[in-house]
XYZ file of C-alpha atoms in Angstrom:
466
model
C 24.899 -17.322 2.662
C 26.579 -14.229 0.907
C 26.499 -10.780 2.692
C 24.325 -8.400 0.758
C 25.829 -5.061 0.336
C 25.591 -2.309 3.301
C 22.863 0.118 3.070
C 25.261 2.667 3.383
C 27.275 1.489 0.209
C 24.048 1.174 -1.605
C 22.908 5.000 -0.953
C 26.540 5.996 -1.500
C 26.246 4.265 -4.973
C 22.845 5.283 -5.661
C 24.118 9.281 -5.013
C 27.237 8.747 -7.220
C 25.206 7.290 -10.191
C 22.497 10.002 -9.987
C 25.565 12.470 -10.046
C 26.729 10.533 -12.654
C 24.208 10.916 -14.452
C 23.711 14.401 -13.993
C 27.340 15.210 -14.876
C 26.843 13.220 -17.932
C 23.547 14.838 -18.696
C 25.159 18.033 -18.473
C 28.519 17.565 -20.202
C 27.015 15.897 -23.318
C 24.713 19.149 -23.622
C 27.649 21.194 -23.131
C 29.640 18.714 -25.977
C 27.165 19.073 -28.112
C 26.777 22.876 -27.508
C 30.664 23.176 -28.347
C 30.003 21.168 -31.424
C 27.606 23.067 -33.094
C 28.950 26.205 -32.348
C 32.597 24.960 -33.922
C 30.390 24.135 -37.054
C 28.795 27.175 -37.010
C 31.945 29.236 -37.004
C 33.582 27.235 -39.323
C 31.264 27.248 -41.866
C 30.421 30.679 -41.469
C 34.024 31.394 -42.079
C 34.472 29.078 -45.345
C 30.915 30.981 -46.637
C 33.086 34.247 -46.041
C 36.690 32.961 -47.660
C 34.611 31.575 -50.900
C 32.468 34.970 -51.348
C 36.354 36.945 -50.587
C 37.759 34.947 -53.527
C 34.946 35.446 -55.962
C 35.521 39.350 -55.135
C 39.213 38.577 -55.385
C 38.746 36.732 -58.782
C 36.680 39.466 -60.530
C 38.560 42.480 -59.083
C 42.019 40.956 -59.983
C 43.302 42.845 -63.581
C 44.267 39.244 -64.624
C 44.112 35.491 -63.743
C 47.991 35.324 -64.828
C 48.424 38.180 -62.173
C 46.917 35.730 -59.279
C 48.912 33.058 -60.324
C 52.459 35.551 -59.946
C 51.316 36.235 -56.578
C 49.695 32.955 -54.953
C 50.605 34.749 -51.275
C 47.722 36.906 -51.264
C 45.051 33.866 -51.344
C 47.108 31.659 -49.363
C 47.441 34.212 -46.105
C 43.569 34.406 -46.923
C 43.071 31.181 -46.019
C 44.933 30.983 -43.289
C 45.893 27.000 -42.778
C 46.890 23.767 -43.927
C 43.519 22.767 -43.552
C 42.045 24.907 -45.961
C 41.436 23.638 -49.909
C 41.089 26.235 -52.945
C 40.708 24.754 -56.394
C 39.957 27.640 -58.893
C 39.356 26.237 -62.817
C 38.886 27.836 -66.107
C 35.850 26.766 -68.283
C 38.527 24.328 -70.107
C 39.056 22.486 -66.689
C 42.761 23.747 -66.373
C 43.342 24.941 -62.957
C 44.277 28.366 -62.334
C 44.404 27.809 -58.505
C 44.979 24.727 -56.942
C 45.742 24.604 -52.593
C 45.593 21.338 -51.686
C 48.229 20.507 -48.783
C 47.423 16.783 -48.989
C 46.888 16.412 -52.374
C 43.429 15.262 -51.437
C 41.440 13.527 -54.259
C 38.501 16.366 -54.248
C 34.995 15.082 -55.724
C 33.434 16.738 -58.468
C 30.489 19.218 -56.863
C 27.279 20.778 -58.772
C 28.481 24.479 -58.530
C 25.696 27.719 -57.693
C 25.277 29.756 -60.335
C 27.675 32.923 -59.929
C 24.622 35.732 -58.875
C 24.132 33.658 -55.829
C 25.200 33.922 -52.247
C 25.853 30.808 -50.822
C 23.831 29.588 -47.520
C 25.208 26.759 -45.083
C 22.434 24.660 -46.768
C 24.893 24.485 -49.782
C 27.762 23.042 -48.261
C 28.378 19.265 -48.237
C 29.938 17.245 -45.858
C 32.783 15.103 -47.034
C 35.646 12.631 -45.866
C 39.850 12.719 -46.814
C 40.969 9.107 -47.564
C 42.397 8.796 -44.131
C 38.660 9.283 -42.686
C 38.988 12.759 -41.835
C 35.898 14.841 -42.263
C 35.399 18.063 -44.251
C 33.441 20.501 -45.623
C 33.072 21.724 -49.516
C 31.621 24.054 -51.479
C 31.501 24.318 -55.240
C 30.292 27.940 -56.343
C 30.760 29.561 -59.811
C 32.528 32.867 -60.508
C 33.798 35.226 -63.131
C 36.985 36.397 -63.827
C 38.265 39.377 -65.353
C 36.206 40.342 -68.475
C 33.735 37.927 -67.474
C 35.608 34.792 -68.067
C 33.613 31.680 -66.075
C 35.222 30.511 -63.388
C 34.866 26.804 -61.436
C 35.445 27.313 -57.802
C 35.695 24.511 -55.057
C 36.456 25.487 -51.352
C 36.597 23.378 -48.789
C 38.346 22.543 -45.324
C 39.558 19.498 -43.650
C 38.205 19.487 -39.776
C 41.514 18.007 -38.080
C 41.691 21.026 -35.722
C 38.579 20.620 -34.781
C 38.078 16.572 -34.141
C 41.289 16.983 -32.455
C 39.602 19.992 -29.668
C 36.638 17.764 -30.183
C 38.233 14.690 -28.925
C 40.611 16.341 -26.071
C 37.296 17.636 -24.690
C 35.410 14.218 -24.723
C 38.660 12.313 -22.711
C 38.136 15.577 -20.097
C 34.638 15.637 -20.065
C 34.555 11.451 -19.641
C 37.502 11.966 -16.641
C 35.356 15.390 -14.905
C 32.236 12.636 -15.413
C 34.004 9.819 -13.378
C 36.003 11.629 -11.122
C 33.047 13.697 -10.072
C 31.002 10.372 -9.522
C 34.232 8.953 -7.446
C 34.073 12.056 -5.252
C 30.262 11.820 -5.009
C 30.910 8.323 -4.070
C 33.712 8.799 -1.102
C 31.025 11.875 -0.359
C 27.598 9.747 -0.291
C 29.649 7.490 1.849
C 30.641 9.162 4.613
C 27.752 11.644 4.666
C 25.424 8.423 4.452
C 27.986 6.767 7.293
C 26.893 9.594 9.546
C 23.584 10.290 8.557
C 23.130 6.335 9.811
C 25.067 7.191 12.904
C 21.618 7.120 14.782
C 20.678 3.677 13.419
C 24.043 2.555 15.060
C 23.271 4.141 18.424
C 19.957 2.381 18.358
C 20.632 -0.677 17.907
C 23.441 -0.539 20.605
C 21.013 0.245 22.953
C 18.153 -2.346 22.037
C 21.188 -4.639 22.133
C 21.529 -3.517 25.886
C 18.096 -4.732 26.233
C 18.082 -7.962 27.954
C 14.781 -9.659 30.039
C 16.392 -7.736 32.905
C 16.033 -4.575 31.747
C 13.162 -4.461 29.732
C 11.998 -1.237 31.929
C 14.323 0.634 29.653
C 13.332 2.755 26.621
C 14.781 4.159 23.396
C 15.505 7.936 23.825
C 14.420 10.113 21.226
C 16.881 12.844 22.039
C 19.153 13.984 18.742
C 17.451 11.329 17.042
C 16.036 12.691 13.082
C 12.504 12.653 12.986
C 12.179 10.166 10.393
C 13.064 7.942 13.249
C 11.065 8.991 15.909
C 7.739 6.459 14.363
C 9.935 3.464 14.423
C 10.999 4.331 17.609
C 8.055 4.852 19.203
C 6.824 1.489 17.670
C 9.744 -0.030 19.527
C 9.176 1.542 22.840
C 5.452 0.914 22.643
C 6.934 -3.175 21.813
C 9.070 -3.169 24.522
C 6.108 -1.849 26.853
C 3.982 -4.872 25.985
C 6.949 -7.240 26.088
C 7.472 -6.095 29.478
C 4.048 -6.180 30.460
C 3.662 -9.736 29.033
C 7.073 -11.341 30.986
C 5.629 -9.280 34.227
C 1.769 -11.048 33.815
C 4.300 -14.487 33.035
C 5.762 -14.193 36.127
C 2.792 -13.468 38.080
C 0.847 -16.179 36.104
C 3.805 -18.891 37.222
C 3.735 -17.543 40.917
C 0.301 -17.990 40.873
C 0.134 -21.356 39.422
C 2.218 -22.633 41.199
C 0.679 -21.447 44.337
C -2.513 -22.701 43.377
C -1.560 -26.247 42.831
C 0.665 -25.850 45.831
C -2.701 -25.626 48.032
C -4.301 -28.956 46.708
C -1.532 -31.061 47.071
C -0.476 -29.676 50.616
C -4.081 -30.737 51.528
C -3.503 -34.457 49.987
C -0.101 -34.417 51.633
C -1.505 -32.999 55.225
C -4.714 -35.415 54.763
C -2.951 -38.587 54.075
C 0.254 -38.118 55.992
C -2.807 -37.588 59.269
C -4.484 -40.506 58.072
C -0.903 -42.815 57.913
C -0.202 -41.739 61.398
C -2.394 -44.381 62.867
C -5.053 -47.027 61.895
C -8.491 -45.461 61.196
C -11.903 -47.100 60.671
C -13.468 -47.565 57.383
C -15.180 -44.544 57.396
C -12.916 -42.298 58.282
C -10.682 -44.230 55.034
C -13.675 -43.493 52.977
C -13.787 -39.942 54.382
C -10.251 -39.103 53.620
C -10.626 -40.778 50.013
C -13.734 -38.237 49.512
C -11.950 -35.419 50.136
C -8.816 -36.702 48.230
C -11.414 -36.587 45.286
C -12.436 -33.543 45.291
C -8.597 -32.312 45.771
C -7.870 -34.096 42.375
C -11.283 -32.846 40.657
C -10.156 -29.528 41.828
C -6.724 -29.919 39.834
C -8.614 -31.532 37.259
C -10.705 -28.329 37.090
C -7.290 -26.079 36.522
C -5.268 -27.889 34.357
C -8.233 -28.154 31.809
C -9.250 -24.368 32.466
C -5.328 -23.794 32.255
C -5.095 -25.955 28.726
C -8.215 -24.208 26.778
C -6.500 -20.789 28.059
C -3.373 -21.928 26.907
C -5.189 -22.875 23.271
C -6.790 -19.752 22.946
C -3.487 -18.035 23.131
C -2.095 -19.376 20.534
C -5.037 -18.983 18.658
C -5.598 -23.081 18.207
C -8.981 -22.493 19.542
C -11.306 -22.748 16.175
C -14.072 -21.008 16.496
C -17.520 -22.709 15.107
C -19.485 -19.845 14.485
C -23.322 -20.410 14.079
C -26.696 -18.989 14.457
C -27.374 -19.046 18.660
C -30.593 -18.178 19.701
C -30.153 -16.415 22.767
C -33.514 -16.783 24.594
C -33.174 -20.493 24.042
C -29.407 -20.302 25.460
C -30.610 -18.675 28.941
C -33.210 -21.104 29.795
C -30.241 -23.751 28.918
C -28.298 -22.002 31.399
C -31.054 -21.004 34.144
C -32.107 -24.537 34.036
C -28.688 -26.198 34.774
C -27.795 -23.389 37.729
C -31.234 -23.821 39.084
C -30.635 -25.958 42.180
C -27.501 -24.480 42.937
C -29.236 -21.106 43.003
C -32.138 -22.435 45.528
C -29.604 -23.591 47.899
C -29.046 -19.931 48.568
C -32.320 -18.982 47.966
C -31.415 -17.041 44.899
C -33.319 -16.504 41.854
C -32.909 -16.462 38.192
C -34.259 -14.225 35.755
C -33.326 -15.328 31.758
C -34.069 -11.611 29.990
C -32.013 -12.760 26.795
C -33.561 -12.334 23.421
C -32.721 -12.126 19.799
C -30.085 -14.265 17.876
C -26.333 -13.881 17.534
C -23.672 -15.737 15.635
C -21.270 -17.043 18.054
C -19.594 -20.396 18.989
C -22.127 -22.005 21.153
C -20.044 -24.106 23.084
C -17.938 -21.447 24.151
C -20.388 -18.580 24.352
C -22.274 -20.848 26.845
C -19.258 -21.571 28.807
C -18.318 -17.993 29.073
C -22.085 -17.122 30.466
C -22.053 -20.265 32.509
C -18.857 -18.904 34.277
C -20.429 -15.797 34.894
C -23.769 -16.941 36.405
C -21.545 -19.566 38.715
C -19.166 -16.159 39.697
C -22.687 -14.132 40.698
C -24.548 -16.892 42.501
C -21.396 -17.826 44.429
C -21.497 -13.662 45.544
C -25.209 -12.737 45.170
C -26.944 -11.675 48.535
C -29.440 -14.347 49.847
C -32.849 -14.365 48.505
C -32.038 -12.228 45.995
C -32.336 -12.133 41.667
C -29.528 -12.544 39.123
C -30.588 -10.998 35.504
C -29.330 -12.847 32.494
C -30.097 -9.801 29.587
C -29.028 -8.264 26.606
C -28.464 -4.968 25.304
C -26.731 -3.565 22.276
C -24.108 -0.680 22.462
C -20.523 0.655 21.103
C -20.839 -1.014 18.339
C -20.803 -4.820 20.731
C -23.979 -6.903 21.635
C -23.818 -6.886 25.600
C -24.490 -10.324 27.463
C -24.678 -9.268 30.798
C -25.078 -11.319 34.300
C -26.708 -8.691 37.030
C -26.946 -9.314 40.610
C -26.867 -7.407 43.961
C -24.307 -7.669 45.857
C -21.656 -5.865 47.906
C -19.622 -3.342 45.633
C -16.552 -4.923 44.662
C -13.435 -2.282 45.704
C -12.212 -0.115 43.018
C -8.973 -1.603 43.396
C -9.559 -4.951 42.197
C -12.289 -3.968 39.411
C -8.513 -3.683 36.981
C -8.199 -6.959 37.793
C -10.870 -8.879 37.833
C -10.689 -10.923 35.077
C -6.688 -11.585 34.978
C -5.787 -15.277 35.948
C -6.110 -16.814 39.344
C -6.953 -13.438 40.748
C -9.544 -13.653 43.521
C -11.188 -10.247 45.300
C -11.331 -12.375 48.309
C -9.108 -15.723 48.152
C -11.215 -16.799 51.502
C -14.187 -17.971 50.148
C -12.732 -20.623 47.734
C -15.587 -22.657 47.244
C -15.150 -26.490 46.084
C -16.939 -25.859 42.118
C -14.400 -22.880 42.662
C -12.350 -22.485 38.883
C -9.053 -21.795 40.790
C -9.336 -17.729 39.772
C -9.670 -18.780 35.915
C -13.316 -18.288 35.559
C -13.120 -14.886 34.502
C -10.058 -15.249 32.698
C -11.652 -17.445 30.327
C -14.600 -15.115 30.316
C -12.493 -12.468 28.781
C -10.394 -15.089 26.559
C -13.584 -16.379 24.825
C -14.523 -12.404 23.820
C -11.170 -11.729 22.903
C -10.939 -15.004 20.310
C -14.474 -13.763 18.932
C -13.346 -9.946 18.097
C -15.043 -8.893 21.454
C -14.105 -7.581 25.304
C -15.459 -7.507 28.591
C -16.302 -4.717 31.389
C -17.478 -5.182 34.880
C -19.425 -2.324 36.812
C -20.044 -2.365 40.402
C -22.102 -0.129 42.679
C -25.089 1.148 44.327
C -25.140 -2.642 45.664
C -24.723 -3.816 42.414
C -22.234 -6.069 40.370
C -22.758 -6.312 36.430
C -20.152 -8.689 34.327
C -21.346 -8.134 30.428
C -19.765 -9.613 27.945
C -19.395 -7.880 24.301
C -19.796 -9.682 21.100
C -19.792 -8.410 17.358
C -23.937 -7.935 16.501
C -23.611 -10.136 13.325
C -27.122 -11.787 13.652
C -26.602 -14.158 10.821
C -23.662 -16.542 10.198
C -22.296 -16.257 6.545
């Protein structure tokens, strides 16, 4: 695959072709400036050498006397370039200048009691292609004899300035757009000097040092967004490989447990015959060992989907009221083992993924009847707030320490490991809790006091599916 070019060659390019540009911009005004101001002059000039020989032409006390001394309107002229052609009414010439023996057109001339303008004079070309100008006026001579007179000049002089300035204005255009080049360069080489710093120090980034940031010292400010969007990056990167390597530690001490107590169980039971019972015993307890892994690897597979967002989410009307009873009626018995009541205050409807929304609850109400005082009620209600519907699971309790509220609801965290239960969701409960509000757009909160524990979860209030 072919390099595309540098950034800094395509600034550096980019300056020299806006100076480019520019220069040109500026030297063609400046051409054309010169141009019209050569034309100017010369015509202005010619105007004054025709309007000079008509005074010269009537003043003279004879034509024959102009022809004896063809010096005087010569040095008028001034150059080669110059053409006189001065004819009697019978078309013989009494003055004819004409260096290159030019084959001059025949011109309408203005009548002889008019001053001529620049309007009058005509442009015309030499038969080698070189431009002039002409001007056919008529005169009288001495005693009022008509006169023909054509003046004109041939603009070598001035093609040839004309020219010499075009080559110097086309080598000031491109040398100034070289120079702007080299300059672009190496002022865009260490304007991008930063750029070069930073990316030597993400590239001393490594999974070892992700505690380090980007400094923003000498940095331009233009910088200091992306930077901060990097740092911020590199915060949750951390953050993520930390909660990775917490989340491994923790699995694997949590399958560690169940299969040290199917090691421990059946290694006791190998050491010497038992009865049938005590076989039957040991295979019990072996099944609840495997339900219990069971348990985690499914809890740890829908986490797992949810992460990479391969959960779909079946959104549909859910009538809450008729969810609760669902719920109270399948934790029922496990609640009247501790004597523990439930109360189903949910009401209303909310669009939701069923399935899901009821295992979130479901987790919940297991997590408060497992730490619920005795003889005591656990409030399934609703309110609306912040902009979330709240689904909240109330029940007294002892206050959970301000410590652990944080971390409640990160993965196989447990206040109090100890009281493991054997429908215990190997400290994924809650982590699925907050996974299932999370994939539907919501979040979760705990509060905990005055003997009181409240785990709400909050869902966008769209009542109605689309």
């Amino acid at each position: 695959m072919s390099r595309a070019p540098s950034l800094a060659w395509r600034l550096a390019l980019a300056f020299a072709l806006v100076c480019a540009v520019v220069l040109g911009a500026i030297g063609f005004y400046l051409y054309r400036s010169l141009e019209r101001e050569l034309a100017f002059r010369d015509d202005q000039a010619l105007l004054g050498r025709v309007e000079q020989v008509r005074i010269l032409l009537q003043d003279s006390d004879s034509l024959e006397g102009l022809q004896e001394r063809p010096r005087l309107y010569q040095n008028m002229l001034g150059n080669r370039e110059s053409l006189l052609r001065v004819l009697r009414a019978d078309g013989t010439a009494l003055i004819d200048i004409n260096p290159a023996a030019e084959q001059l057109p025949e011109l309408p001339a203005l009548a002889a009691d008019r001053r001529a303008q620049r309007g009058d004079l005509r442009d015309w070309r030499a038969a080698d292609g070189t431009p002039a100008r002409l001007l056919a006026v008529a005169a009288q001579g001495p005693g009022g004899e008509p006169l023909h007179i054509l003046a004109g000049k041939l603009m070598i002089e001035r093609e040839q300035m004309l020219a010499s300035y075009r080559w110097r204005l086309y080598g000031g255009v491109g040398g100034g757009a070289l120079l702007a080049l080299l300059l672009g360069l190496g002022l865009v080489r260490r304007g991008l000097a930063p750029l070069r710093r930073l990316a030597g120090a993400v590239a001393g980034i490594d999974r070892r040092s992700l505690d380090r940031r980007l400094p923003l010292e000498g940095v331009p400010e233009e910088l200091h967004a992306p930077i901060e969007a990097l740092n911020a990056m590199l915060a949750r990167l951390e953050d993520s490989v930390q909660r990775l390597s917490q989340f491994s530690a923790d699995l694997a001490h949590e399958i560690r447990t169940p299969l040290h107590n199917l090691l421990g169980s059946n290694q006791l039971a190998l050491g010497q015959p038992r009865s049938q019972g005590e076989y039957e015993e040991l295979l019990a307890s072996n099944l609840e060992e495997y339900e219990r892994l069971i348990r985690m690897a499914e809890n740890l597979l829908f986490l797992a989907r949810v992460d990479n967002a391969q959960q779909a989410l079946e959104r549909r009307e859910v009538a809450l009221d008729e969810l609760g009873e669902q719920l109270v009626d399948y934790f029922e018995a496990l609640a009247s083992e501790r004597g523990l009541h439930l109360d189903n205050r949910l009401h209303g409807q909310l669009c939701a993924d069923r399935l899901l929304l009821q295992r979130a609850l479901g987790n919940l109400l297991a997590n408060a009847i497992r730490h619920a005082e005795a003889d005591s009620t656990i409030l399934l209600e609703r309110h609306d707030g912040a902009g979330l519907c709240w689904l909240a699971v109330d029940n007294r309790g002892a206050a959970i320490p301000a410590e652990h509220l944080p971390r409640l609801f990160d993965r196989f965290f447990r206040a109090d490991p100890s009281r493991a239960a054997p429908g215990d969701s190997g400290g994924l409960g809650l982590a699925i809790v907050k996974s299932i509000a999370e994939l539907h757009g919501g979040r979760v909160e705990v509060l905990s006091g005055d003997g009181r524990n409240r785990f709400a979860i909050g869902l966008p209030p769209v009542e109605r599916c689309a």
